[in-house]
CSV table of C-alpha atoms in Angstrom, one decimal:
chain,number,residue,atom,x,y,z
A,9,MET,CA,64.8,1.8,41.1
A,10,ASN,CA,60.5,1.4,42.1
A,11,LYS,CA,59.8,-0.4,38.0
A,12,THR,CA,62.9,-2.8,38.7
A,13,ARG,CA,62.6,-6.2,41.4
A,14,LEU,CA,65.7,-7.1,42.9
A,15,MET,CA,66.7,-11.2,43.2
A,16,THR,CA,69.0,-12.8,44.8
A,17,LEU,CA,70.4,-16.6,44.0
A,18,ARG,CA,73.0,-18.3,45.8
A,19,GLY,CA,74.4,-21.4,43.7
A,20,ALA,CA,72.3,-23.6,41.9
A,21,GLU,CA,69.6,-21.2,42.1
A,22,LEU,CA,71.8,-19.6,39.2
A,23,GLU,CA,70.4,-22.4,37.0
A,24,PRO,CA,67.7,-21.1,35.5
A,25,TRP,CA,68.7,-18.2,34.4
A,26,LEU,CA,72.3,-18.6,32.9
A,27,ALA,CA,71.5,-17.4,29.4
A,28,HIS,CA,70.2,-14.7,30.6
A,29,VAL,CA,73.0,-13.0,32.5
A,30,ALA,CA,75.5,-14.4,29.6
A,31,ALA,CA,73.8,-12.2,27.4
A,32,LEU,CA,73.8,-9.3,29.8
A,33,ARG,CA,77.4,-9.4,30.5
A,34,ILE,CA,78.7,-9.3,26.8
A,35,ARG,CA,76.4,-6.7,25.6
A,36,VAL,CA,77.0,-3.9,29.2
A,37,PHE,CA,81.0,-5.2,28.4
A,38,ARG,CA,81.2,-4.3,25.2
A,39,ASP,CA,81.7,-0.8,26.3
A,40,PHE,CA,84.6,0.6,26.8
A,41,PRO,CA,87.0,0.0,29.4
A,42,TYR,CA,86.3,-3.1,29.0
A,43,LEU,CA,85.4,-3.5,25.4
A,44,TYR,CA,85.0,-7.0,25.3
A,45,ASP,CA,83.9,-9.2,22.3
A,46,GLY,CA,82.4,-12.1,24.1
A,47,SER,CA,80.4,-15.4,23.1
A,48,GLU,CA,78.0,-17.2,24.5
A,49,ALA,CA,80.3,-20.3,24.9
A,50,TYR,CA,82.5,-19.4,27.1
A,51,GLU,CA,80.1,-16.9,29.7
A,52,ALA,CA,77.9,-20.3,29.7
A,53,GLN,CA,81.4,-21.5,30.9
A,54,TYR,CA,82.7,-19.0,32.8
A,55,LEU,CA,78.9,-19.4,35.0
A,56,ARG,CA,78.9,-22.6,35.2
A,57,THR,CA,81.2,-21.5,38.5
A,58,TYR,CA,78.4,-19.7,39.7
A,59,VAL,CA,76.1,-22.3,40.0
A,60,GLU,CA,79.1,-25.2,41.7
A,61,THR,CA,80.1,-23.0,44.2
A,62,ASP,CA,78.3,-23.1,47.5
A,63,SER,CA,79.7,-20.2,48.3
A,64,ALA,CA,79.0,-18.2,44.9
A,65,ILE,CA,76.2,-14.6,45.0
A,66,CYS,CA,74.2,-13.4,42.4
A,67,VAL,CA,71.5,-10.9,43.1
A,68,LEU,CA,68.9,-9.9,40.1
A,69,ALA,CA,67.6,-6.5,38.9
A,70,LEU,CA,65.2,-7.3,36.7
A,71,ASP,CA,62.0,-5.8,35.2
A,72,GLY,CA,59.7,-7.3,34.3
A,73,ASP,CA,60.6,-10.8,33.0
A,74,CYS,CA,63.9,-9.2,31.3
A,75,VAL,CA,67.0,-8.9,33.4
A,76,VAL,CA,68.8,-6.0,33.0
A,77,GLY,CA,71.7,-6.0,35.4
A,78,ALA,CA,73.3,-8.5,37.5
A,79,SER,CA,75.8,-8.8,39.8
A,80,THR,CA,78.2,-12.0,41.2
A,81,GLY,CA,80.8,-13.3,43.8
A,82,LEU,CA,82.4,-16.0,45.8
A,83,ALA,CA,84.7,-16.8,47.8
A,84,LEU,CA,88.4,-16.0,46.7
A,85,ASN,CA,89.4,-19.4,47.1
A,86,ASP,CA,86.6,-20.7,45.0
A,87,GLU,CA,87.8,-18.1,41.7
A,88,THR,CA,90.4,-19.5,39.2
A,89,ALA,CA,94.6,-19.2,40.4
A,90,ALA,CA,95.2,-15.4,38.6
A,91,PHE,CA,92.5,-13.8,40.8
A,92,ARG,CA,94.4,-15.4,43.6
A,93,LYS,CA,98.0,-14.4,42.7
A,94,PRO,CA,98.7,-11.0,43.8
A,95,PHE,CA,96.8,-11.8,47.1
A,96,GLU,CA,99.3,-15.3,47.6
A,97,GLN,CA,102.2,-13.1,46.2
A,98,ALA,CA,101.4,-9.9,48.9
A,99,GLY,CA,101.0,-12.8,51.9
A,100,MET,CA,97.6,-12.9,52.4
A,101,ASP,CA,95.1,-15.4,53.6
A,102,THR,CA,92.6,-16.1,50.8
A,103,ALA,CA,90.9,-17.7,52.7
A,104,ASP,CA,90.0,-14.5,54.3
A,105,ILE,CA,88.7,-12.4,51.3
A,106,PHE,CA,85.5,-12.7,49.0
A,107,TYR,CA,86.0,-11.6,45.7
A,108,CYS,CA,82.9,-9.4,44.1
A,109,ALA,CA,83.0,-10.7,40.9
A,110,GLU,CA,81.4,-8.0,38.6
A,111,SER,CA,78.7,-6.2,38.4
A,112,VAL,CA,76.1,-5.5,34.7
A,113,LEU,CA,73.6,-3.0,34.1
A,114,LEU,CA,72.0,-1.2,31.5
A,115,PRO,CA,72.4,2.2,31.2
A,116,ALA,CA,68.9,3.2,31.8
A,117,TYR,CA,68.2,0.9,35.4
A,118,ARG,CA,71.9,2.9,36.5
A,119,GLY,CA,71.5,6.0,38.9
A,120,GLY,CA,68.5,4.8,40.2
A,121,GLY,CA,70.2,3.3,44.0
A,122,ILE,CA,70.4,-0.8,42.1
A,123,TYR,CA,74.5,-1.0,42.1
A,124,ARG,CA,74.6,0.2,45.9
A,125,HIS,CA,72.2,-3.0,46.9
A,126,PHE,CA,74.0,-5.4,44.1
A,127,PHE,CA,77.5,-4.1,46.7
A,128,THR,CA,75.6,-4.2,50.4
A,129,GLU,CA,74.7,-8.1,48.9
A,130,ARG,CA,77.6,-9.5,48.1
A,131,GLU,CA,79.0,-8.3,51.8
A,132,ASP,CA,76.7,-9.9,53.1
A,133,GLN,CA,77.3,-12.3,51.5
A,134,ALA,CA,81.2,-12.8,52.2
A,135,ARG,CA,79.9,-11.5,55.4
A,136,ARG,CA,77.9,-14.9,56.3
A,137,LEU,CA,80.8,-16.7,54.9
A,138,GLY,CA,83.6,-15.1,57.8
A,139,LYS,CA,85.4,-13.1,55.3
A,140,THR,CA,86.5,-10.7,56.5
A,141,LEU,CA,88.2,-8.3,53.4
A,142,SER,CA,85.8,-7.5,49.9
A,143,VAL,CA,87.4,-7.4,46.5
A,144,PHE,CA,86.8,-6.6,43.3
A,145,CYS,CA,89.3,-5.5,40.4
A,146,ALA,CA,88.5,-4.1,37.5
A,147,VAL,CA,90.6,-3.0,34.0
A,148,GLN,CA,93.2,-0.3,33.3
A,149,ARG,CA,92.8,0.8,30.2
A,150,PRO,CA,95.5,4.1,29.0
A,151,GLN,CA,94.1,7.8,28.9
A,152,ASN,CA,94.9,7.8,24.9
A,153,HIS,CA,93.2,4.3,24.4
A,154,PRO,CA,91.4,5.0,20.9
A,155,LEU,CA,88.6,3.8,22.4
A,156,ARG,CA,88.1,5.7,24.6
A,157,PRO,CA,84.6,8.0,24.8
A,158,VAL,CA,85.4,11.9,25.3
A,159,ASP,CA,82.9,12.0,28.1
A,160,TYR,CA,84.4,8.4,30.0
A,161,GLN,CA,84.1,9.1,33.7
A,162,PRO,CA,86.0,6.5,36.3
A,163,LEU,CA,84.1,4.6,39.0
A,164,ASP,CA,87.2,4.9,41.7
A,165,GLU,CA,84.7,8.0,43.5
A,166,VAL,CA,81.9,5.6,43.4
A,167,TRP,CA,83.9,2.6,44.4
A,168,GLN,CA,85.4,4.9,46.9
A,169,ARG,CA,82.2,6.8,47.7
A,170,PHE,CA,81.2,2.2,48.8
A,171,GLY,CA,84.3,2.2,50.8
A,172,TYR,CA,86.5,0.6,47.9
A,173,ARG,CA,90.3,1.9,47.8
A,174,SER,CA,92.7,0.8,45.1
A,175,ALA,CA,95.7,-1.1,45.9
A,176,PRO,CA,98.1,-0.1,44.4
A,177,GLY,CA,100.4,-3.9,44.8
A,178,LEU,CA,97.8,-5.8,44.1
A,179,ILE,CA,97.0,-6.2,39.9
A,180,THR,CA,96.3,-9.6,38.2
A,181,GLN,CA,96.6,-10.4,34.6
A,182,PHE,CA,93.5,-11.8,32.5
A,183,GLY,CA,92.5,-12.1,29.4
A,184,TRP,CA,89.8,-11.8,26.5
A,185,LYS,CA,89.3,-10.7,23.0
A,186,ASP,CA,88.7,-6.3,22.4
A,187,ILE,CA,86.3,-5.6,20.0
A,188,ASP,CA,88.3,-3.5,18.1
A,189,GLN,CA,91.5,-6.7,17.6
A,190,PRO,CA,92.0,-9.8,15.8
A,191,GLU,CA,93.0,-11.9,19.3
A,192,GLU,CA,92.7,-12.2,22.4
A,193,SER,CA,95.6,-10.1,25.1
A,194,ASP,CA,96.3,-9.8,28.4
A,195,LYS,CA,95.4,-7.0,30.3
A,196,PRO,CA,96.1,-5.2,33.9
A,197,MET,CA,93.1,-5.9,36.9
A,198,GLN,CA,94.2,-3.5,39.1
A,199,PHE,CA,92.2,-4.6,42.8
A,200,PHE,CA,90.1,-2.4,45.6
A,201,CYS,CA,89.8,-3.9,48.9
A,202,LYS,CA,87.1,-2.8,51.9
A,203,ARG,CA,87.6,-4.2,55.2
A,204,LEU,CA,84.5,-5.9,56.9
A,205,GLY,CA,83.5,-4.8,60.2
């Protein structure tokens, strides 16, 4: 982490960095398990939510002027219906929940504490907003997926070290186009949750 600079942005402060974050998301999410065949047009639309939402936060990792990592989050009630639905169906009050949307970090910068900083900043934002539960979701791929690398290691153990536990009843579906597929399809997304003290 010694060669990176970390910067926390809220709402409209993200505007000048949108194209950089979009490019990073497309690059990192092409890898397994997301296999995301992203487009700049979709990214621009998706990231507008964070610029236009008061509860949103974006933490950037910079090497010089190059964005090498980004992590976003916002109040769950400011997210789309697909992410709220499992909690509403479970009878949970979504007003109490903060959604950690994603953390993307180039491989060369992993393992130096940046990922932990991403979680800390988003949880601090959740507490500032009075939220009592921090959540995120991760795509679920079959063990025998043809594009699964032989050395792939799921991040479940890392998330557990940060205090997040899988919530088996909380699953949503979200669609995107995989790099090896002709069209978009829905994927199961498992939620992980952490109570905030």
